[in-house]
Coordinates of C-alpha atoms in Angstrom, one line a residue:
M293 CA 206.2 258.8 -46.4
G294 CA 209.0 260.0 -44.5
M295 CA 212.6 259.0 -44.5
L296 CA 211.6 254.9 -43.9
G297 CA 208.6 255.7 -46.5
R298 CA 211.0 256.4 -48.9
H299 CA 213.5 253.5 -48.1
I300 CA 210.1 251.2 -48.8
A301 CA 209.3 253.3 -52.2
E302 CA 212.7 252.5 -53.3
G303 CA 212.9 248.7 -52.7
A304 CA 209.5 248.6 -54.2
R305 CA 210.8 250.4 -57.1
A306 CA 213.7 247.7 -57.0
A307 CA 211.4 245.1 -56.5
L308 CA 208.9 246.0 -59.5
T309 CA 211.8 246.5 -62.4
G310 CA 211.1 244.4 -65.2
S311 CA 208.2 243.0 -63.7
G312 CA 206.0 245.1 -66.4
V313 CA 204.4 247.0 -63.6
R314 CA 204.6 250.9 -64.0
L315 CA 207.1 252.3 -61.4
R316 CA 205.2 255.4 -61.5
A317 CA 202.6 253.5 -59.4
V318 CA 205.2 253.8 -56.4
H319 CA 205.3 257.5 -55.0
H320 CA 206.7 258.6 -52.0
V321 CA 205.8 261.9 -50.0
P322 CA 207.2 263.6 -46.8
D323 CA 204.3 264.1 -45.1
N324 CA 200.3 263.7 -44.6
A325 CA 199.8 267.0 -46.3
G326 CA 202.1 265.9 -49.2
A327 CA 199.9 262.8 -49.5
V328 CA 196.7 265.1 -49.8
A329 CA 198.1 267.2 -52.3
W330 CA 199.8 264.6 -54.6
L331 CA 195.9 262.5 -53.9
R332 CA 194.0 265.5 -54.5
N333 CA 195.6 265.9 -58.2
R334 CA 194.9 262.6 -59.0
L335 CA 192.1 261.2 -57.8
R336 CA 188.8 260.7 -60.2
P337 CA 185.3 259.8 -60.1
G338 CA 185.2 256.5 -59.0
D339 CA 188.4 255.7 -58.0
T340 CA 188.9 254.1 -54.3
V341 CA 191.8 254.6 -51.9
L342 CA 193.2 252.8 -49.0
V343 CA 194.7 254.6 -46.3
K344 CA 196.9 252.6 -44.2
G345 CA 199.1 253.2 -41.7
S346 CA 199.4 253.7 -37.6
R347 CA 197.9 255.7 -35.3
G348 CA 201.3 257.5 -34.9
M349 CA 201.2 258.7 -38.6
K350 CA 198.0 260.4 -37.8
M351 CA 196.5 259.0 -41.4
E352 CA 192.6 260.1 -39.9
E353 CA 194.4 264.1 -41.2
I354 CA 194.9 262.1 -44.7
V355 CA 191.0 260.8 -44.5
Q356 CA 189.3 264.1 -43.4
A357 CA 191.4 266.3 -45.5
L358 CA 190.2 263.7 -48.9
A359 CA 187.1 263.7 -47.9
A360 CA 186.5 267.5 -47.0
H361 CA 187.9 267.7 -50.6
L362 CA 185.7 265.7 -52.2
D363 CA 182.4 267.0 -50.5
R364 CA 182.6 270.5 -52.5
P365 CA 181.2 270.9 -55.7
Q366 CA 183.2 270.6 -58.7
P367 CA 183.8 273.4 -61.0

């Protein structure tokens, strides 16, 4: 996330080029809300998500938003 996260994602893509790993497995988002939106659209039953980051990045916001989303009845 954020500008430093963008550089990390670019480095990961460069390192993975030619490795056989799908480059779309690396995704950059600007902030917590962007992470939640991106994950909400992709999570499927049985998926596992590890949210790792500093307390300063308030990663608990992502966990709380995803937990609330997943607790809702699905249409």
